[in-house]
C-alpha positions as MATLAB code, in Angstrom:
seq = 'MYEFDLVLLLLQQMCVFLVIAWLMSKTRLFIPLMQVTVRLPHKLLCYVTFSIFCILGTYFGLHIEDSIANTRAIGAVMGGLLGGPVVGGLVGLTGGLHRYSLGGMTALSCMVSTIVEGLLGGLVHSILVKRGRPDKVFSPLTAGAITFFAELVQMMIILLIARPFQDALHLVQSIAAPMMVTNTVGAALFMRILLDKRAMFEKYTSAFSATALKVAASTEGILRQGFNEENSMRVAQVLIQELDIGAVAITDRDRLLAFTGIGDDHHLPGKPISSLYTQKAIDSGEVVYADGNEVPYRCSIHPHCKLGSTLVIPLRGENQRVIGTIKLYEAKNRLFSSINRTLGEGLPSCCRRKFLPGSMSARRRCSPSRKLSCCMPRLTPIFCSTPSIP';
ca = [
       0.000    0.000    0.000;
       1.416    3.353   -1.019;
       2.136    5.828    1.759;
      -0.122    8.491    0.243;
      -3.035    6.062    0.031;
      -2.433    5.059    3.640;
      -2.451    8.711    4.711;
      -5.824    9.240    3.017;
      -7.320    6.125    4.601;
      -6.062    7.079    8.053;
      -7.393   10.604    7.602;
     -10.799    9.130    6.792;
     -10.704    7.119   10.011;
      -9.522   10.195   11.897;
     -12.512   12.177   10.620;
     -14.857    9.677   12.284;
     -12.741   10.021   15.410;
     -13.054   13.821   15.355;
     -16.803   13.727   14.685;
     -17.205   11.725   17.897;
     -15.043   14.287   19.703;
     -17.150   17.131   18.299;
     -20.378   15.456   19.407;
     -18.932   14.965   22.887;
     -17.993   18.643   22.996;
     -21.719   19.433   22.935;
     -22.202   17.647   26.258;
     -21.234   18.506   29.835;
     -18.515   15.842   29.692;
     -16.185   18.294   27.979;
     -16.428   21.029   30.628;
     -13.814   19.533   33.027;
     -11.423   19.084   30.090;
     -11.376   22.825   29.413;
      -9.225   23.699   32.415;
      -6.094   22.508   34.178;
      -7.380   21.021   37.425;
      -6.203   18.825   40.292;
      -9.680   17.652   41.291;
      -9.944   13.863   41.386;
     -13.379   13.635   39.665;
     -12.046   15.694   36.763;
      -8.927   13.528   36.561;
     -11.070   10.390   36.468;
     -13.248   11.841   33.721;
     -10.133   12.772   31.757;
      -8.791    9.228   32.159;
     -12.031    7.560   31.051;
     -12.569    9.917   28.106;
      -9.116    9.563   26.600;
      -8.883    5.846   27.328;
     -11.972    5.452   25.165;
     -10.405    7.576   22.421;
      -7.196    5.572   22.721;
      -9.048    2.287   22.230;
     -11.140    3.740   19.397;
      -7.924    4.833   17.708;
      -6.868    1.189   17.583;
     -10.229   -0.063   16.328;
     -10.321    2.581   13.604;
      -6.829    1.557   12.465;
      -5.822   -0.311    9.317;
      -4.167   -3.741    9.379;
      -0.747   -3.539    7.709;
       1.657   -6.499    7.669;
       0.624   -8.114   10.983;
       0.355   -4.697   12.624;
      -2.141   -1.828   12.853;
      -1.629    1.668   11.461;
      -3.677    3.711   13.914;
      -4.541    7.015   15.582;
      -4.158    5.661   19.122;
      -1.496    8.237   19.994;
      -4.071   11.049   19.966;
      -5.870    9.654   23.009;
      -2.666    8.879   24.913;
      -0.955   12.223   24.282;
      -4.098   14.289   24.889;
      -4.789   12.387   28.104;
      -1.328   13.252   29.392;
      -1.348   16.810   28.092;
      -4.680   17.661   29.732;
      -4.579   15.379   32.769;
      -0.919   15.238   33.743;
       1.642   12.405   33.996;
      -0.477   10.050   36.121;
      -3.525   10.330   33.879;
      -1.359   10.102   30.759;
       0.422    7.006   32.044;
      -2.864    5.309   32.964;
      -4.465    6.181   29.622;
      -1.378    4.835   27.842;
      -1.449    1.667   29.952;
      -5.140    1.091   29.224;
      -4.759    1.669   25.497;
      -1.506   -0.306   25.435;
      -2.983   -3.359   27.181;
      -5.894   -3.299   24.770;
      -3.485   -3.226   21.818;
      -1.402   -6.022   23.365;
      -4.517   -8.193   23.673;
      -4.982   -8.040   19.898;
      -1.599   -9.692   19.314;
       0.705   -9.383   16.329;
       4.386   -8.779   15.734;
       4.294   -5.284   17.275;
       1.909   -6.017   20.181;
       4.526   -5.557   22.923;
       6.297   -2.614   21.294;
       2.981   -0.830   20.682;
       1.940   -1.339   24.299;
       5.211    0.134   25.552;
       5.119    3.018   23.076;
       1.515    3.920   23.985;
       2.480    4.176   27.668;
       5.484    6.328   26.725;
       3.258    8.588   24.591;
       0.922    9.189   27.519;
       3.860    9.949   29.809;
       5.344   12.360   27.257;
       2.084   14.304   27.156;
       2.016   14.335   30.961;
       5.634   15.517   31.129;
       4.877   18.497   28.899;
       1.803   19.235   31.042;
       3.936   19.339   34.203;
       6.624   21.512   32.608;
       4.118   24.075   31.317;
       2.241   24.241   34.630;
       5.446   24.651   36.664;
       6.559   27.463   34.367;
       3.253   29.238   34.894;
       2.092   28.713   31.303;
      -0.982   26.472   31.630;
      -2.521   28.313   28.663;
       0.036   26.607   26.412;
      -1.500   23.250   27.340;
      -4.499   24.193   25.199;
      -2.461   25.180   22.151;
      -3.138   23.099   18.998;
       0.488   23.708   18.009;
       1.679   22.194   21.302;
      -0.617   19.184   20.913;
       0.515   18.605   17.333;
       4.227   18.968   18.130;
       4.118   16.585   21.108;
       2.159   14.015   19.117;
       4.631   14.210   16.231;
       7.525   13.626   18.627;
       5.614   10.821   20.363;
       5.056    9.055   17.042;
       8.763    9.378   16.263;
       9.539    7.735   19.605;
       7.024    4.986   18.846;
       8.795    4.102   15.603;
      12.091    3.879   17.476;
      10.536    1.582   20.094;
       9.142   -0.672   17.369;
      12.616   -0.996   15.871;
      14.115   -1.750   19.293;
      11.577   -4.334   20.473;
       9.753   -5.894   17.503;
      11.313   -8.964   15.911;
      12.357  -10.018   13.335;
      14.161   -6.737   12.810;
      13.886   -6.720    9.006;
      10.108   -7.058    9.172;
       9.957   -4.313   11.807;
      12.123   -2.036    9.647;
       9.948   -2.630    6.601;
       6.828   -1.925    8.644;
       8.234    1.340   10.015;
       9.170    2.444    6.506;
       5.558    1.856    5.438;
       3.644    3.392    8.336;
       5.952    6.020    9.884;
       5.113    8.990    7.658;
       1.333    8.294    7.407;
       0.958    7.832   11.174;
       3.038   10.894   11.999;
       1.005   13.078    9.657;
      -2.390   11.708   10.689;
      -1.839   11.695   14.450;
      -0.235   15.147   14.418;
      -3.109   16.683   12.460;
      -5.673   14.773   14.529;
      -4.264   15.922   17.875;
      -4.110   19.548   16.709;
      -7.709   19.435   15.437;
      -8.902   17.744   18.624;
      -7.328   20.529   20.661;
      -8.868   23.090   18.312;
     -12.327   21.649   19.031;
     -11.619   21.836   22.748;
     -10.256   25.375   22.453;
     -13.310   26.573   20.513;
     -15.588   25.081   23.161;
     -13.562   26.801   25.871;
     -13.726   30.160   24.068;
     -17.489   29.818   23.674;
     -17.859   28.976   27.367;
     -15.757   31.988   28.396;
     -17.722   34.274   26.074;
     -20.987   33.004   27.534;
     -19.720   33.461   31.090;
     -18.409   36.939   30.323;
     -21.722   38.003   28.788;
     -23.590   36.545   31.750;
     -21.396   38.344   34.289;
     -21.597   41.669   32.447;
     -25.394   41.513   32.279;
     -25.656   40.442   35.914;
     -23.484   43.343   37.051;
     -25.527   45.815   34.991;
     -28.743   44.541   36.543;
     -27.220   44.739   40.029;
     -25.903   48.269   39.500;
     -29.138   49.520   37.937;
     -31.456   48.109   40.610;
     -29.298   48.810   43.669;
     -30.813   52.176   44.550;
     -34.350   51.317   43.438;
     -34.925   48.204   45.498;
     -33.831   49.854   48.725;
     -36.794   52.248   48.501;
     -39.518   49.647   48.943;
     -41.617   47.011   47.205;
     -44.426   49.050   45.625;
     -45.882   49.824   42.188;
     -43.590   52.749   41.396;
     -40.342   51.001   42.310;
     -41.477   47.720   40.751;
     -42.080   49.486   37.431;
     -38.604   51.000   37.534;
     -37.087   47.578   38.191;
     -39.152   46.025   35.376;
     -37.891   48.664   32.941;
     -34.294   47.922   33.933;
     -34.788   44.180   33.443;
     -36.426   44.447   30.016;
     -33.678   46.773   28.824;
     -30.765   44.680   30.105;
     -32.140   41.211   29.325;
     -33.642   42.100   25.917;
     -36.760   39.994   26.411;
     -40.386   40.378   25.373;
     -41.893   41.614   28.619;
     -41.368   41.818   32.382;
     -43.971   41.744   35.135;
     -43.682   42.080   38.909;
     -46.432   41.016   41.309;
     -47.012   40.791   45.015;
     -49.063   37.883   46.383;
     -52.372   39.279   45.153;
     -52.008   41.710   42.257;
     -49.872   42.918   39.382;
     -47.584   45.735   40.496;
     -45.775   46.471   37.223;
     -45.721   45.360   33.598;
     -43.686   46.575   30.631;
     -43.186   45.208   27.123;
     -45.338   43.206   24.705;
     -48.928   42.994   25.942;
     -48.871   46.089   28.132;
     -52.237   47.078   26.628;
     -54.026   44.338   28.560;
     -51.591   43.438   31.372;
     -52.541   46.400   33.554;
     -50.952   47.089   36.969;
     -53.366   46.903   39.880;
     -55.353   43.972   38.527;
     -55.621   40.760   40.595;
     -53.386   37.827   39.675;
     -55.155   35.543   37.187;
     -52.261   33.421   35.907;
     -52.066   29.829   37.121;
     -48.278   29.904   36.613;
     -47.926   32.879   38.949;
     -50.153   31.322   41.577;
     -48.233   28.061   41.353;
     -44.921   29.866   41.910;
     -46.350   31.701   44.932;
     -47.866   28.561   46.458;
     -44.883   26.263   45.846;
     -42.088   28.800   46.244;
     -40.383   27.309   43.179;
     -39.480   28.698   39.762;
     -42.122   27.908   37.133;
     -41.104   27.744   33.469;
     -43.513   27.373   30.556;
     -41.603   27.259   27.271;
     -44.693   27.169   25.060;
     -43.693   23.789   23.614;
     -43.214   21.009   26.157;
     -45.060   23.086   28.759;
     -47.840   25.000   26.972;
     -48.347   28.671   27.756;
     -51.466   30.733   27.165;
     -52.148   34.229   28.419;
     -54.921   34.218   31.023;
     -56.042   37.761   30.158;
     -56.216   38.078   26.350;
     -56.761   35.213   23.828;
     -54.637   36.920   21.163;
     -51.716   37.889   23.399;
     -48.398   37.731   21.513;
     -46.438   36.324   24.467;
     -45.464   32.680   23.989;
     -43.381   31.632   27.018;
     -42.784   32.710   30.590;
     -40.445   32.238   33.529;
     -41.997   32.965   36.927;
     -39.533   33.540   39.775;
     -40.825   33.702   43.356;
     -39.449   36.454   45.600;
     -38.933   35.640   49.260;
     -39.076   38.114   52.092;
     -38.909   37.790   55.851;
     -38.855   34.220   57.205;
     -38.472   32.910   53.630;
     -42.126   33.703   52.907;
     -42.959   34.369   49.247;
     -43.916   38.046   48.937;
     -44.375   38.177   45.159;
     -42.929   37.187   41.786;
     -40.882   38.466   38.880;
     -42.141   37.212   35.520;
     -40.031   37.220   32.370;
     -41.808   36.737   29.035;
     -40.729   36.018   25.473;
     -42.754   36.491   22.289;
     -44.264   33.540   20.419;
     -41.771   33.818   17.552;
     -38.673   33.833   19.819;
     -36.973   31.200   21.940;
     -36.359   31.876   25.617;
     -32.549   32.100   25.718;
     -30.682   29.979   28.245;
     -28.692   32.965   29.522;
     -31.891   34.906   30.298;
     -33.355   31.863   31.989;
     -30.252   31.450   34.153;
     -30.182   35.147   34.994;
     -33.862   35.066   35.824;
     -33.487   32.102   38.141;
     -30.682   33.970   39.910;
     -32.837   37.001   40.661;
     -34.243   35.680   43.975;
     -30.763   35.437   45.510;
     -30.355   39.148   44.789;
     -33.843   40.374   45.497;
     -34.315   38.466   48.740;
     -31.627   40.697   50.255;
     -32.805   43.881   48.558;
     -36.606   43.888   48.673;
     -36.914   43.141   52.360;
     -34.891   46.115   53.685;
     -36.932   48.450   51.501;
     -40.318   46.946   52.298;
     -39.653   47.051   56.025;
     -37.892   50.418   56.116;
     -40.959   52.471   57.024;
     -41.762   50.373   60.069;
     -38.134   50.294   61.153;
     -37.849   54.080   60.986;
     -40.828   54.356   63.344;
     -39.235   52.119   65.955;
     -36.780   53.895   68.319;
     -34.911   50.657   68.911;
     -34.212   50.470   65.168;
     -32.912   54.022   64.683;
     -29.276   53.242   65.341;
     -29.242   50.158   63.099;
     -31.001   52.069   60.325;
     -28.235   54.673   60.328;
     -25.569   52.039   59.768;
     -24.635   51.243   56.152;
     -25.964   48.054   54.638;
     -23.752   45.828   52.533;
     -25.635   44.382   49.591;
     -23.987   41.488   47.759;
     -23.530   41.802   44.031;
     -26.102   39.911   41.992;
     -24.280   36.836   40.855;
     -25.256   33.327   39.834;
     -23.265   30.473   38.321;
     -24.384   29.932   34.658;
     -25.508   26.386   33.271;
     -24.228   25.027   29.586;
     -26.934   24.486   27.189;
];
């Protein structure tokens, strides 16, 4: 088999390999792989993930002269590069034992070389971390260079261990260049997928944090003044502007205090609560989400209302009692974004500390025993909530 033909065939197998990696990047399994960590659960996940890729690299390989031209090195090197020497060594051992179980002239040499490849990736990981350059771990160039060197070492190990020597030499001459090219490109592309996922995650987190801080800064002074119609409307206007959603409503336990956005012609402040979703949130004290698809949503006031989904967030006051709700709406022709849903669900942690001081301030000012404490500054925590990955 010509070397060029072998390169093309291995690249085809590698494409399947990378498609699996891309599909996995859409799940939560990839999140721990996007950072250098010492946490044991993350290390275990790294070991399992790259052991699977290591074994798949063998299965996707091509049988050449009693051996297998493969992409196994990608799993071993990436396991070491992202997980460290211990993880890399264990991934290499797992993939190596699997290769040894398949037999052949190069079974032992391939097992040894796979372990060495994992350790090489782990060695580079340790060096970069000790030098304070963990960002280099996620460089496609680094991944490709280490994999190229690891494949070069593998060919040397095959020549040293596999016998008869002439057969081993002929095999190395046939598979060295194709495997070096394929594994190098594959490792770099794998790291590129991981890097793109990491960049997307950081962009999402940055956008979330910026919006959360804007909401916190804009509502800080308003919420201290009390939980009434005027202040509720001001808060609703801040939320609809910062979150870019269809509409915002704020209620107490009995009536609508404020509404702004789509449907403000029939959602009128002062009217009693008629929505079953709002009443459910008040009664249960839990967030209620109706996306308009799996959980149907229909406006309880107007049959032709243009709102198509809602998120109802209960607000807790003194003694954890629900004192009202914040309702976020989206139009029928728009999806409720995950970032707005996460921000919305984080509102109670902010408002629980901000509504209560304002709503109780009048009574506290009238009590002599409260005068001194009322004069002291209050520290209000910044609105912050950890975002979830759609």
